[in-house]
Amino acid sequence: MRKNNHEEDMLRSLTKKQTKQVKAPEKTKEASLQAFTRGLGENHNAREKEKRRTRWKHGIFGGLATVVAAGVGAILILHTTLTDGQTDFQSTEYNQDNHDNDIVEDAAVITDEPWNSESLTPDDLPQLGKDDRVLRHILNHEMINYNVHQFEYFNIRNDHYSVRLPRNWSVREDYDDGVYRSEFKGSGTDKMTFTFLPEDRFDEVDVEVQQILNNWDYTAGSTINIGEVKSFVSSLPGKEYISNSNQFDINEVELYAFVNEENGRLYELFIFDFFGQPIILTAESQIEEKNDDRLSWVALSEMSITKNRPVYGSEGELHPEIMRPESKDTILAHFTGQYEVVEMSLMEFPEWHLSSYLPSNTEVEEIQGEHFNFYRFSDPEISENSYYVFGKLDDSFDLDNAREIFHSSFGIDLDFKENLGGSDPYIFSYAGSTGSSHEEFIDGYFRIVERFGEYYFTHKHADRVDYNSGEFTKRLDFFMDNLEKH
Amino acid sequence: MTDYELIEDILAGDQQAVRLLHERYVDRVFHYIYNQTSSHHDTEELLQDVFFKAACQLERFEGKSSFKTWLFKIARNAVIDFYRKQNKARRTVSTESAALETLGGRDESAEHTALRKLHMENVVDSIDQLPDQYRTVLHLRFIEDFSLKETAEIMGKSVLAIKAMQRRARTALSESISMEVTSYEEK
């Protein structure tokens, strides 16, 4: 069981026990019920009074309606000014009817009074609610000019993540006290910044957000439903070519937008957790520059991971002797931009004083060979006939005849030779026929490696019928990267 | 019958629905408030206040969140207002360690049982010593089983802020537990 789950279960057990103990006495319940009933009565009376007032309040409502209409008119005038000469701005009308129900009841939020930016704190954000003034600026825009071929991947945060943005954008990276910042600059004054906080410093998110809020000069703010982002991104042309099937849970992203209606500046703030890594994404743009509109939404939705790493906080209890976590969820990155989250378990090789990590459902077979001993790893759910191997060479192993020994021991046809290992003399690749009979196709490689002063080898074997599409390569790479002597 | 159906019936004047909905949450809200105040007297007063306010606003409940989340938000605000008005320092509730004894497995050794009990007592002590906000998070998350989002909504904080609090609480507990185990094993 993972450490965090263990503690949560323990807390849950404890607190549930408390729940059974602390119950309201009957007299207290009765008094509470009376208060509840009394409140309903008050509510009923208030409704009746309201009905009686309705008649003479018509006049007041009429006056209010005029004020509201004047307000909308003011917005439309400003809107027209900002978008002068850009008629397509109106092409996708924001349908206010669809959003009326989402507008929060708190009238103070929807006030026309300019905000005092300095007074807004991170704690205020969840109560922002939806503000039509902001939503109109964002949702009324037509789609960005999204052309897959004009976008490229930018690796950021020391090459741990990648995001897709237009080729003409540039990035500058900064690192200070554990915090990575990747500042993108686009055309005009558009910019976007990713701030990566260390995984154990969630409590600093509010400090960062406060600084951001202090630096922005806005007159209105609103929450944005993350469903809007998903809907928008999935409608982009060519989106079907971009794989995000293993996307992090975008539903957990907090998204807020702010506008300065005087200078047409749009600010966006995204706060989220990428598998245990707190990340803040901010974007600034001019409302009238539609071509780069909502690029931040694209960047967010196509953000990917480029290096294997653990899911922070998923580490299980420490092995008492080896002092490594017994388990940990790991994100395995794939060169296509896809990634998968795999639960890894600690695997110990006591005879070699080594340990590393394998997916928890790996089938392990220990085999004694003539010139080496090895462990064969497989997972029938991925592939029935493919496997990967880690072994140790004996002193009797003849390095000069390595290929022949391996081929003979593993039953590989010696005709299957193909040097795919480049200049490395200790990689012995083989490939079967690529002709008409795919059933005969097999491929794989052996690699001799020196670790901790001794010789080991790895081997990956795959066949066409049951091809594993590279999953085993990722697993073997992760295994070797995490190999430790103890 | 769902909460929403009960609310509809209540607004239509069904007195039985009033009792049912009240009964469904009265103990939970009582426990939550008691956990915050540690005073039966204050809890009784606040409990009535919460249900009175909920009833007054029931017609405006639109179902954007669950009724439970909505009710706990009222409860939390009531507690905050109460302390603000009274200018009282908040107190903590000590959990009865006797309640922990049953948590140990039946088949474990006496030493293991003692160690486990020590763990549990330590966890309880650690919970009691946490700042109010952390204890509130733990209560909402682990007693009431609210999700992170719901807890954030009730407490008026961001999801990440709740995560941070939960993480800090967990870290404090972990450190406390490991320290206690170490000192026990060294004895």
Short mmCIF file of C-alpha atoms in Angstrom, two decimals, chain B residues 26-120:
data_model
loop_
_atom_site.label_atom_id
_atom_site.label_comp_id
_atom_site.label_asym_id
_atom_site.label_seq_id
_atom_site.Cartn_x
_atom_site.Cartn_y
_atom_site.Cartn_z
CA VAL B 26 -27.89 17.29 11.80
CA ASP B 27 -25.31 14.94 13.36
CA ARG B 28 -22.68 15.71 10.75
CA VAL B 29 -23.05 19.45 11.11
CA PHE B 30 -23.10 19.10 14.88
CA HIS B 31 -19.89 17.09 14.81
CA TYR B 32 -18.23 19.54 12.45
CA ILE B 33 -19.09 22.52 14.64
CA TYR B 34 -18.14 20.69 17.81
CA ASN B 35 -14.82 19.82 16.27
CA GLN B 36 -14.26 23.53 15.66
CA THR B 37 -15.46 24.83 19.02
CA SER B 38 -15.12 21.98 21.54
CA SER B 39 -18.05 23.56 23.38
CA HIS B 40 -21.41 21.82 23.52
CA HIS B 41 -23.09 25.08 24.38
CA ASP B 42 -21.61 26.98 21.47
CA THR B 43 -22.25 24.06 19.16
CA GLU B 44 -25.94 23.96 20.07
CA GLU B 45 -26.28 27.66 19.42
CA LEU B 46 -24.42 27.51 16.14
CA LEU B 47 -26.26 24.42 14.98
CA GLN B 48 -29.58 26.25 15.27
CA ASP B 49 -28.06 29.24 13.52
CA VAL B 50 -26.84 27.10 10.61
CA PHE B 51 -30.17 25.37 10.04
CA PHE B 52 -32.08 28.64 10.41
CA LYS B 53 -29.87 30.32 7.79
CA ALA B 54 -30.06 27.30 5.50
CA ALA B 55 -33.84 27.34 5.71
CA CYS B 56 -34.00 31.06 5.00
CA GLN B 57 -31.86 30.63 1.88
CA LEU B 58 -33.20 27.28 0.78
CA GLU B 59 -35.24 28.74 -2.01
CA ARG B 60 -32.09 30.26 -3.47
CA PHE B 61 -30.24 26.95 -3.45
CA GLU B 62 -29.75 26.20 -7.14
CA GLY B 63 -27.96 22.89 -6.96
CA LYS B 64 -24.69 24.21 -8.41
CA SER B 65 -22.97 22.25 -5.67
CA SER B 66 -24.38 19.45 -3.56
CA PHE B 67 -26.69 20.41 -0.71
CA LYS B 68 -24.14 18.97 1.69
CA THR B 69 -21.38 21.24 0.34
CA TRP B 70 -23.72 24.21 0.50
CA LEU B 71 -24.76 23.42 4.07
CA PHE B 72 -21.18 22.98 5.26
CA LYS B 73 -20.24 26.27 3.69
CA ILE B 74 -22.95 27.92 5.76
CA ALA B 75 -21.66 26.06 8.82
CA ARG B 76 -18.11 27.17 8.23
CA ASN B 77 -19.15 30.79 7.79
CA ALA B 78 -21.28 30.58 10.91
CA VAL B 79 -18.30 29.37 12.94
CA ILE B 80 -16.08 32.12 11.54
CA ASP B 81 -18.70 34.78 12.26
CA PHE B 82 -19.21 33.41 15.73
CA TYR B 83 -15.56 33.73 16.65
CA ARG B 84 -15.29 37.08 15.00
CA LYS B 85 -18.21 38.44 17.02
CA GLN B 86 -17.20 36.78 20.24
CA ASN B 87 -13.53 37.54 19.71
CA LYS B 88 -12.82 34.10 21.10
CA ALA B 89 -9.78 31.99 20.58
CA ARG B 90 -10.59 28.74 18.92
CA ARG B 91 -10.02 25.60 20.87
CA THR B 92 -9.23 22.12 19.77
CA VAL B 93 -10.99 18.90 20.56
CA SER B 94 -9.06 15.97 21.88
CA THR B 95 -9.97 12.67 20.41
CA GLU B 96 -10.63 9.89 22.88
CA SER B 97 -7.67 7.60 22.57
CA ALA B 98 -9.87 4.76 23.77
CA ALA B 99 -11.50 4.85 20.39
CA LEU B 100 -8.22 3.83 18.89
CA GLU B 101 -7.83 0.58 20.68
CA THR B 102 -10.11 -1.29 18.40
CA LEU B 103 -8.06 -0.30 15.41
CA GLY B 104 -5.38 -2.88 16.15
CA GLY B 105 -5.66 -6.30 14.56
CA ARG B 106 -6.69 -9.19 16.80
CA ASP B 107 -3.88 -11.49 15.81
CA GLU B 108 -0.96 -9.17 16.25
CA SER B 109 1.60 -9.49 18.99
CA ALA B 110 1.37 -7.47 22.19
CA GLU B 111 4.42 -5.49 21.15
CA HIS B 112 2.95 -4.76 17.77
CA THR B 113 -0.33 -3.75 19.35
CA ALA B 114 1.46 -1.40 21.70
CA LEU B 115 3.39 0.09 18.83
CA ARG B 116 0.28 0.49 16.74
CA LYS B 117 -1.55 2.12 19.61
CA LEU B 118 1.35 4.47 20.09
CA HIS B 119 1.12 5.36 16.41
CA MET B 120 -2.57 6.06 16.61
#
